[in-house]
Coordinates of C-alpha atoms in Angstrom, one line a residue:
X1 CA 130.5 152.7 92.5
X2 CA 129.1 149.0 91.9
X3 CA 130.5 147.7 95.2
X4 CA 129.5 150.5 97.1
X5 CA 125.9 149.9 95.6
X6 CA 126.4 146.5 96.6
X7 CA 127.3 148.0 100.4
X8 CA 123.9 149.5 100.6
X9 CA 121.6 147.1 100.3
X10 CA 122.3 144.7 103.5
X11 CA 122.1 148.0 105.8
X12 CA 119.2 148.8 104.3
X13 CA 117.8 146.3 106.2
X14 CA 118.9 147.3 109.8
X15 CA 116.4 150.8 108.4
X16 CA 114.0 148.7 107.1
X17 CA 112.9 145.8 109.4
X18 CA 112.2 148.3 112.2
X19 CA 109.8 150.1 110.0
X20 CA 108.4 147.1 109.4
X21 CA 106.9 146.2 113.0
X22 CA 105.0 149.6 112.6
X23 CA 103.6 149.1 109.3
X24 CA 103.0 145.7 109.6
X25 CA 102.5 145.3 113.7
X26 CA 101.4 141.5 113.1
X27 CA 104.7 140.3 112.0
X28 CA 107.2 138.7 114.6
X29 CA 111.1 139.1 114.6
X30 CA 111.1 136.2 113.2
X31 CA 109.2 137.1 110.5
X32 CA 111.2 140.1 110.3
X33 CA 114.1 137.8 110.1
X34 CA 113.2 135.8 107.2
X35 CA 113.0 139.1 105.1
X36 CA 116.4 140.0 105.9
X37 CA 117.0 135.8 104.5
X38 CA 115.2 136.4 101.5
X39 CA 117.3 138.9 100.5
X40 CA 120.6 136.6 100.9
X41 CA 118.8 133.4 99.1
X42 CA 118.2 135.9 96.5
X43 CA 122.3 136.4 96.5
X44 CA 123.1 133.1 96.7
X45 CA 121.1 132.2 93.6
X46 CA 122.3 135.3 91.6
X47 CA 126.1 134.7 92.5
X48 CA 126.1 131.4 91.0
X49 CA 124.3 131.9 88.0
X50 CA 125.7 135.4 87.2
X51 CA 129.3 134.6 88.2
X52 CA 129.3 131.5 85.7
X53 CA 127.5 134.1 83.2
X54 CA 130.0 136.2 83.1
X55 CA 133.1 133.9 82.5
X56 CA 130.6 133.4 79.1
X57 CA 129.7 136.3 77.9
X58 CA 131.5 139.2 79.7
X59 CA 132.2 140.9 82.8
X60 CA 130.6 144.3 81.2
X61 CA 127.3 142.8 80.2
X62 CA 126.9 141.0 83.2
X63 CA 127.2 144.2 85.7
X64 CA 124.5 145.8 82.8
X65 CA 122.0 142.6 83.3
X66 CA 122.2 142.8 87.2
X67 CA 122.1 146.1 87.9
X68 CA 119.1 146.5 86.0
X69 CA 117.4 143.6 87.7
X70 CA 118.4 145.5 90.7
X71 CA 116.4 148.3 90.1
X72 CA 113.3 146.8 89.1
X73 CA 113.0 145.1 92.2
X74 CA 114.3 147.8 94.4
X75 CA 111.0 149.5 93.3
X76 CA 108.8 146.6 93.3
X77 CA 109.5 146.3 96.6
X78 CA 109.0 149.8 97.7
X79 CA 105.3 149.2 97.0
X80 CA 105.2 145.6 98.8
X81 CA 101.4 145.1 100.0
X82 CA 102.0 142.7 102.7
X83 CA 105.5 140.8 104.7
X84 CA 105.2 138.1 101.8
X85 CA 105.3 139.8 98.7
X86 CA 108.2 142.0 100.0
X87 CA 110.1 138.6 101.0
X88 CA 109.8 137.5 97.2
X89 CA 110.9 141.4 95.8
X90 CA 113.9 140.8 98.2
X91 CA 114.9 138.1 96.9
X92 CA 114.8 139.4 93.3
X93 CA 116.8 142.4 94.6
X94 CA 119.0 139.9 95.9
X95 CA 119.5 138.1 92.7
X96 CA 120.7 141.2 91.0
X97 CA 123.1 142.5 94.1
X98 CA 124.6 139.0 93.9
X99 CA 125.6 138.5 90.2
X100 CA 127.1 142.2 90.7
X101 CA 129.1 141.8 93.6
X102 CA 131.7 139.0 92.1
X103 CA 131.9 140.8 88.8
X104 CA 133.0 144.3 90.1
X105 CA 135.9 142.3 91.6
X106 CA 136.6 139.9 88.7
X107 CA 136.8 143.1 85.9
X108 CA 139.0 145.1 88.5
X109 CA 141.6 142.8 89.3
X110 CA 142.0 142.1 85.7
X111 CA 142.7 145.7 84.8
X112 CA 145.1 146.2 87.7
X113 CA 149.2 145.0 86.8
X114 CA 150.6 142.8 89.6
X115 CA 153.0 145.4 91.0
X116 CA 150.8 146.5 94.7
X117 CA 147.5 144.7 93.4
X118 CA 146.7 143.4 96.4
X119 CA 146.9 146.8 98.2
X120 CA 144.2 148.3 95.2
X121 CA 142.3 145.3 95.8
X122 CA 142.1 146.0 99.3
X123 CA 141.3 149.4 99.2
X124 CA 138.3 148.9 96.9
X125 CA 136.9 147.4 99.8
X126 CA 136.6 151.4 100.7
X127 CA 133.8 151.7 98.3
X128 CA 131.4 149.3 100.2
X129 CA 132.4 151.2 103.5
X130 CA 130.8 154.5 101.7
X131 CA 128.0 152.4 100.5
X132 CA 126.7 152.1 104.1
X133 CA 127.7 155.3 105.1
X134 CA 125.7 156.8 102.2
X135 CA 122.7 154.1 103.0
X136 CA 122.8 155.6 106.5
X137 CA 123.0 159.4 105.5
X138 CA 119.7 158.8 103.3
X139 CA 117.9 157.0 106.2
X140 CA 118.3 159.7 108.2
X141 CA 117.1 162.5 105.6
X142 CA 114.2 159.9 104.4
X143 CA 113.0 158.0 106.8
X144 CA 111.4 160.0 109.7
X145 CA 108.8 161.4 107.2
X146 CA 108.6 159.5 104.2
X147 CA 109.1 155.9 105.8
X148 CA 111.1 152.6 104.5
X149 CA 109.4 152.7 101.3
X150 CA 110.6 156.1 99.9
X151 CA 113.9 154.7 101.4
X152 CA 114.2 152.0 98.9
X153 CA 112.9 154.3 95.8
X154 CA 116.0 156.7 96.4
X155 CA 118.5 154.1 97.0
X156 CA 118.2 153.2 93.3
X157 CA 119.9 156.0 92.3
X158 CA 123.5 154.9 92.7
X159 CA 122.3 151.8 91.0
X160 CA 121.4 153.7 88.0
X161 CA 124.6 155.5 87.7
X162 CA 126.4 152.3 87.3
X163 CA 124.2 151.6 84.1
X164 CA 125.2 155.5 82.6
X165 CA 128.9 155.1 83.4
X166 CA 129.3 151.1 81.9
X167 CA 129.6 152.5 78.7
X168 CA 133.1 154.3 79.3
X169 CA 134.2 150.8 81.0
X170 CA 136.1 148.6 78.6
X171 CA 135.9 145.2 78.5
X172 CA 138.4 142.7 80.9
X173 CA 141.5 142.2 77.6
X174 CA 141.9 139.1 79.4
X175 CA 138.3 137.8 79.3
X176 CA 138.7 138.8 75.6
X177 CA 141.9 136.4 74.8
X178 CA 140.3 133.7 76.7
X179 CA 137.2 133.7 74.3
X180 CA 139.4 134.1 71.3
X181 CA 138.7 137.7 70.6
X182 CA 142.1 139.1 70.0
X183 CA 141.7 142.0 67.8
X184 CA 139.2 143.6 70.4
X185 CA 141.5 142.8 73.3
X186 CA 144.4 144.5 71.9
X187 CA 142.3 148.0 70.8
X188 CA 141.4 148.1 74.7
X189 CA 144.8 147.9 75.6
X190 CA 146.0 150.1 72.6
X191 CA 143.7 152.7 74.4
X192 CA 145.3 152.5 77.2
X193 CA 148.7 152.5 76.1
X194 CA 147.6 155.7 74.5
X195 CA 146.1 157.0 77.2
X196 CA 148.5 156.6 79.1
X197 CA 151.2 158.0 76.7
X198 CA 153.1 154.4 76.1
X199 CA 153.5 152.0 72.9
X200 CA 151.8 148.7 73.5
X201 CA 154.9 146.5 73.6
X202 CA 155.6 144.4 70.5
X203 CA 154.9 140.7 72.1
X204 CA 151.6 141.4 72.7
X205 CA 150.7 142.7 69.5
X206 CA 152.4 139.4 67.7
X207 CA 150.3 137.3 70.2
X208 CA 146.7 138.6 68.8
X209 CA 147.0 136.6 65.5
X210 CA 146.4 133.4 67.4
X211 CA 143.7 135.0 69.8
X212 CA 141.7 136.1 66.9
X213 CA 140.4 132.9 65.3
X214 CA 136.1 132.9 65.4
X215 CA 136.4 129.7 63.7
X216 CA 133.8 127.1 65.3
X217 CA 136.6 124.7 65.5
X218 CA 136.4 125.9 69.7
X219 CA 136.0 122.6 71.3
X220 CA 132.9 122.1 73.1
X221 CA 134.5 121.5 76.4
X222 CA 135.5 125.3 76.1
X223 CA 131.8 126.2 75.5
X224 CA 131.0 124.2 78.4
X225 CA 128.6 126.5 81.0
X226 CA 129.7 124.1 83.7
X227 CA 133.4 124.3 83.1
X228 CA 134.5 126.8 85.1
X229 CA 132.9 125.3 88.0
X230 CA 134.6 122.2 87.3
X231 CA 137.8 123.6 86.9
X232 CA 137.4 125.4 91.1
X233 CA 138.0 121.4 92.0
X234 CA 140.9 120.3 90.0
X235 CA 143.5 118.8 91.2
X236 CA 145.3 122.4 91.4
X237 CA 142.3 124.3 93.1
X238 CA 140.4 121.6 95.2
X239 CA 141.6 122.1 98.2
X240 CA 142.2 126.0 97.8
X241 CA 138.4 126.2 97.1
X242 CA 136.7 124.0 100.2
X243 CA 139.3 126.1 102.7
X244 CA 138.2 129.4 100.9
X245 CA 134.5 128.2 101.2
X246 CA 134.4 127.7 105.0
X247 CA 136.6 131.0 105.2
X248 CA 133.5 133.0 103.6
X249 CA 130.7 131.3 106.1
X250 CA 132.7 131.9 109.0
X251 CA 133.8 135.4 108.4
X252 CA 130.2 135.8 107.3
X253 CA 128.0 135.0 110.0
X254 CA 130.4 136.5 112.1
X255 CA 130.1 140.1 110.1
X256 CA 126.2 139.7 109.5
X257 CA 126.0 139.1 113.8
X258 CA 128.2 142.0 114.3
X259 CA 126.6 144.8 111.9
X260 CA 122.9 143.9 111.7
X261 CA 122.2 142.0 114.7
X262 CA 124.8 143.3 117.9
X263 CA 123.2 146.7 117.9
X264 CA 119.4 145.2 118.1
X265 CA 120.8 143.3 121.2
X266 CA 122.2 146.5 123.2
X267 CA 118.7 148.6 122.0
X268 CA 116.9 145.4 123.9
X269 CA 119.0 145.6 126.7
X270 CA 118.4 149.5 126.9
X271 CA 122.2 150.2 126.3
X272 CA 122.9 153.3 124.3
X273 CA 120.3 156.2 123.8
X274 CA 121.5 157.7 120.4
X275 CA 118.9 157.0 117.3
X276 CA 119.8 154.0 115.1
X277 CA 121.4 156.6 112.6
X278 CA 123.9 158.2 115.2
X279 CA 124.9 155.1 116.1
X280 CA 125.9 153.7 112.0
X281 CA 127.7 156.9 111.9
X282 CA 129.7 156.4 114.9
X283 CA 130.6 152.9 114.7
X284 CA 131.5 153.2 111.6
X285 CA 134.2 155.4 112.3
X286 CA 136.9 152.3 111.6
X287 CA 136.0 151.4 109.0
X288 CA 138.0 153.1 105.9
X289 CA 140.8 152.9 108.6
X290 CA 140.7 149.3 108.9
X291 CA 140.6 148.9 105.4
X292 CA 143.4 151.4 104.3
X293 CA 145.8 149.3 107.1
X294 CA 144.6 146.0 105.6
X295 CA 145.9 147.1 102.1
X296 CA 149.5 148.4 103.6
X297 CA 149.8 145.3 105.3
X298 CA 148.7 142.4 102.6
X299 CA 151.9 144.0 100.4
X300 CA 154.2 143.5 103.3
X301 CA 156.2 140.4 104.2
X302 CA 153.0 139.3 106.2
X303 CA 151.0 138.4 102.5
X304 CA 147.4 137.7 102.2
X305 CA 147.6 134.5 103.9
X306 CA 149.1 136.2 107.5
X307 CA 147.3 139.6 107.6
X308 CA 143.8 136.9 107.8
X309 CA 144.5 135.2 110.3
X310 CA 146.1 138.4 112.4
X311 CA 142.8 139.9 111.4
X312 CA 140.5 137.5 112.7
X313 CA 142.7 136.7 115.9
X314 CA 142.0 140.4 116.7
X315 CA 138.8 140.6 115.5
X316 CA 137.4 137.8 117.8
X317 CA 139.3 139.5 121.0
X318 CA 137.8 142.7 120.5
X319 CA 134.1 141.6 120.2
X320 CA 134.4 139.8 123.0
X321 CA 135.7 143.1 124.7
X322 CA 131.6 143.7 123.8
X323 CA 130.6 141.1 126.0
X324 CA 130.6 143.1 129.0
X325 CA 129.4 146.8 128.0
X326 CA 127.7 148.6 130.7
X327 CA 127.4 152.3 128.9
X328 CA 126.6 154.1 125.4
X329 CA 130.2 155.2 125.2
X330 CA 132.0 152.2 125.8
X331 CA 130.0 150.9 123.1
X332 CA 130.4 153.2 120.5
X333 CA 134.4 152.5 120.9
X334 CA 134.4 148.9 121.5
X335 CA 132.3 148.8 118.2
X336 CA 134.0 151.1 116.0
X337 CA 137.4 149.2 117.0
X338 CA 136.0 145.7 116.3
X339 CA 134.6 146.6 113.1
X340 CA 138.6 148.5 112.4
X341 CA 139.7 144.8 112.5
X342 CA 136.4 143.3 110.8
X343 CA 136.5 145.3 107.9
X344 CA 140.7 145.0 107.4
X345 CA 139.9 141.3 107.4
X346 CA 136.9 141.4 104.7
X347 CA 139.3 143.7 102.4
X348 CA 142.3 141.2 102.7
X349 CA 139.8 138.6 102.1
X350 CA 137.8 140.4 98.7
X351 CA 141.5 140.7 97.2
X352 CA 142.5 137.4 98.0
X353 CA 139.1 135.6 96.3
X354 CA 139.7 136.6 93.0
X355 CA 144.2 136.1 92.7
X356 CA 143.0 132.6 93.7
X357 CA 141.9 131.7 90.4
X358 CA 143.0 132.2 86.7
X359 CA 140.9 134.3 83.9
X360 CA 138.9 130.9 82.9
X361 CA 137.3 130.3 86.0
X362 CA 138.3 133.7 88.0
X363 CA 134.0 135.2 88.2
X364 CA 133.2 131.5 88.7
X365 CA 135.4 131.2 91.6
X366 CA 134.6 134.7 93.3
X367 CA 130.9 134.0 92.9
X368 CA 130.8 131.0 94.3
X369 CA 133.2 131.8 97.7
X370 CA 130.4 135.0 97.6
X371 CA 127.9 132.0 97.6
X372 CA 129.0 130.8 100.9
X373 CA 127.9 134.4 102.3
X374 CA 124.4 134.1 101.3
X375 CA 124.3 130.8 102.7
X376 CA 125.4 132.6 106.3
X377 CA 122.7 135.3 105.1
X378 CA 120.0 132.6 105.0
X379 CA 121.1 131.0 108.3
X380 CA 121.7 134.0 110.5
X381 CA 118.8 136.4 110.6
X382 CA 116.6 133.7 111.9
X383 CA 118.7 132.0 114.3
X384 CA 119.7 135.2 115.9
X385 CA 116.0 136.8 115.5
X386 CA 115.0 133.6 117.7
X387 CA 118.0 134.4 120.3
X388 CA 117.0 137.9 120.5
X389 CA 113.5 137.0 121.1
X390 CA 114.2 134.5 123.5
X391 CA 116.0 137.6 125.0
X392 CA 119.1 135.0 125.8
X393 CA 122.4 136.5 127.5
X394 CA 124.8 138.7 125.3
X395 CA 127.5 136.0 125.9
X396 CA 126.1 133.4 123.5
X397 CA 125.7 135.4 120.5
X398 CA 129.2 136.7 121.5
X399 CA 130.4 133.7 122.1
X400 CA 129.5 131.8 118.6
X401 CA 130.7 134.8 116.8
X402 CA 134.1 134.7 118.8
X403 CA 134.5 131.0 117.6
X404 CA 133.7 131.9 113.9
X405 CA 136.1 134.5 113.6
X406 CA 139.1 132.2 115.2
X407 CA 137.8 129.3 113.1
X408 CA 138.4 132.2 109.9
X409 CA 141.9 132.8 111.5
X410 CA 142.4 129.2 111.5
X411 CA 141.4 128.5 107.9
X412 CA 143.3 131.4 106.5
X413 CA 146.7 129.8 107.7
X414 CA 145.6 126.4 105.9
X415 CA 145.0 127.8 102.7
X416 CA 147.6 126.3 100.3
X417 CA 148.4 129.3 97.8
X418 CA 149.8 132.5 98.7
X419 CA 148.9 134.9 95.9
X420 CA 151.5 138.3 97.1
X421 CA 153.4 138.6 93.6
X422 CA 152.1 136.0 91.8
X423 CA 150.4 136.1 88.8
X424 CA 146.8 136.0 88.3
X425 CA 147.1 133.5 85.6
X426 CA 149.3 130.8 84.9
X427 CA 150.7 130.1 81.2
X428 CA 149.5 127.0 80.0
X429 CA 149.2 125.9 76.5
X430 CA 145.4 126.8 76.0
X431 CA 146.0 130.5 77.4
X432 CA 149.7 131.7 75.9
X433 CA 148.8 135.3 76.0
X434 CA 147.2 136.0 79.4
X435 CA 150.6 135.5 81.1
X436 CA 151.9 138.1 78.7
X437 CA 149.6 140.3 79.4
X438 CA 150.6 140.1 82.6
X439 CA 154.4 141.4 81.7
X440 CA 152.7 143.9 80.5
X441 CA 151.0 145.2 83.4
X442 CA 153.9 145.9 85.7
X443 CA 155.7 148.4 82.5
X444 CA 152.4 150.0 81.5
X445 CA 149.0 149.9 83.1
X446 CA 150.4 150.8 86.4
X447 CA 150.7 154.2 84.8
X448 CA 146.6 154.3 84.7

């Protein structure tokens, strides 16, 4: 539900910024374009703060804080006077959408065992696919009469149902051990072992003792804000983290070209007749597929690190198979199968972010690769505004994304850690249990 929230809100745009010229015929698509960047500074800013925030004081209270910051400005911004005040709104929406997005990743891979958790990682990548599908579906019921604004209003809906539901969510056990909060850690999992008809095994439950200390004895480095940050460039991350950085801006600007700005290039050229709408719908149409495949094929021999690159290899040749589109049709196909490989490779990479790193620095690490995006948020809109206004030929917007999605191909083969069947958190002697509780994930919570 969260991610798919999270899927909304950058579609929204494609709705919105057309709407725009006619309410606002002043503004240029340039202007335009730095609405659509406000939106991503605002991500930037809230994935780093939030992502740190919730390796403090929990993933639960976290998604609570940012979807309600969501809301508010999802509203205020439905009643944006002029071009300027909806840029700032934006960017508060933005700050909320960010700090949520690495959270809904960080609490889910931490309740999944390791047995096929790359495949459920994947596949959650579903839920963002039915978040534009959803965002197009209201468009097209809301738009024509009641305009962008009345768009934005309804599209808070899903966001609230995130704030009813948190309350049956527990808490990440892990987080809890690694903030010394044993006893509540093992009453989630004793819920689940109910649940789920099994005894929690007796290792774990001689573990909590030594988990449950409140004692302000906690050294100070541990209480740090800035530590997990610090620990993405140890000696064991550092190079895992500046390969998975430039992984997220290339993929990035390559899926923010394809999706937001590629169909505002065909409309310009007068290629394909069908309303904005029919077109989401239909291009959309490999989606889910691409992402279901991706989730089969991360489990296989291939790993994470393989199904990538084969992604982006594949990816790159079939948008340039866009380059020379002549008809509506051939469109339509071309898109829907770039966007079967596009999609694949953004699932394989949302499961691979968050196995990189252990529970201590996990949300920090996922936020700040999700960082990387906004940055290719902020870059994009008006760099591709100003090609599309300079009405340049298809083949250079091709082109660059073509080279980004090989350079992600590229990157992915670098990468130093292959994550398929490893554990998602190495036993150290400042974290005893979370190793443990990974034992326990392959005999019991895989019966959830």
């Amino acid at each position: 539900m969260g991610l798919g929230n999270i899927g909304m809100k950058p579609l929204l745009l494609s709705f919105i910024l057309p709407s725009m010229a006619k309410d606002w015929p002043e503004t240029s698509s340039i202007e335009r374009g730095l609405v659509a960047s406000s939106l991503f500074l605002g991500m930037l800013i809230g994935s780093f703060i939030f992502g740190t925030v919730a390796d403090k004081i929990g993933r639960k209270s976290t998604l609570a804080i940012t979807s309600i910051f969501a809301i508010g400005f999802t509203v205020a911004a439905s009643f944006s006077p002029t071009p300027w005040v909806l840029m700032l709104f934006e960017m508060g929406l933005g700050f909320g959408v960010g700090g949520n997005l690495p959270v809904c990743y960080t609490l889910f891979v931490e309740f999944i065992p390791q047995k096929r958790r790359g495949f459920y990682l994947a596949l959650l990548a579903t839920a963002w696919s039915a978040g534009e599908v959803i965002a197009a579906a209201i468009a097209w019921g809301v738009m024509a009469e009641h305009g962008w604004r009345r768009l934005l209003q309804i599209s808070t809906i899903p966001t609230g149902a995130i704030l009813f539901v948190l309350p049956f969510i527990p808490e990440s056990p892990r987080f809890l051990l690694m903030r010394m909060k044993g006893r509540r850690a093992f009453s989630i999992l004793q819920k689940i072992g109910n649940r789920n008809r099994r005894p929690i095994p007796s290792h774990i439950e001689g573990l909590i003792p030594y988990h449950s200390t409140t004692s302000s004895g906690v050294s100070s480095r541990k209480r740090e804000l800035l530590a997990p940050l610090k620990r993405l460039f140890n000696k064991q991350n550092r190079k895992q983290t500046v390969i998975l950085w430039l992984m997220w801006l290339c993929a990035s600007c390559g899926l923010l070209g394809v999706i937001i700005f590629l169909p505002d290039y065909f409309h310009a050229k007068g290629i394909g007749n069908m309303s904005i709408y029919e077109d989401i719908f239909l291009s959309t149409t490999g989606n889910v597929p691409g992402i279901i495949v991706a989730a089969f094929l991360i489990e296989t021999r291939l790993g994470r690190k393989k199904t990538m690159a084969i992604l982006s290899f594949l990816c790159a040749a079939f948008i340039f198979v866009l380059g020379p589109v002549s008809s509506a049709t051939y469109l339509i196909v071309a898109s829907a199968i770039s966007k079967f490989f596009l999609y694949g490779l953004w699932a394989a990479i949302d499961a691979y972010t968050p196995e990189s790193y252990s529970t201590q620095e996990r949300s920090t690490g996922s936020a700040a690769a999700n960082c990387w995006a906004r940055i290719a948020g902020l870059a994009s809109p008006p760099i591709f505004s100003a090609l599309l206004e300079a009405q340049m030929s298809i083949w250079v917007p091709i082109g660059i994304w073509v080279a980004l999605f090989i350079a992600t191909g590229v990157l992915a083969l670098l990468l130093p850690r292959e994550t398929m069947g490893r554990d998602i958190d190495e036993v150290d002697e400042d974290n005893v249990a979370l190793g443990s509780i990974e034992m326990m994930g392959d005999e019991e919570m895989d019966r959830q």
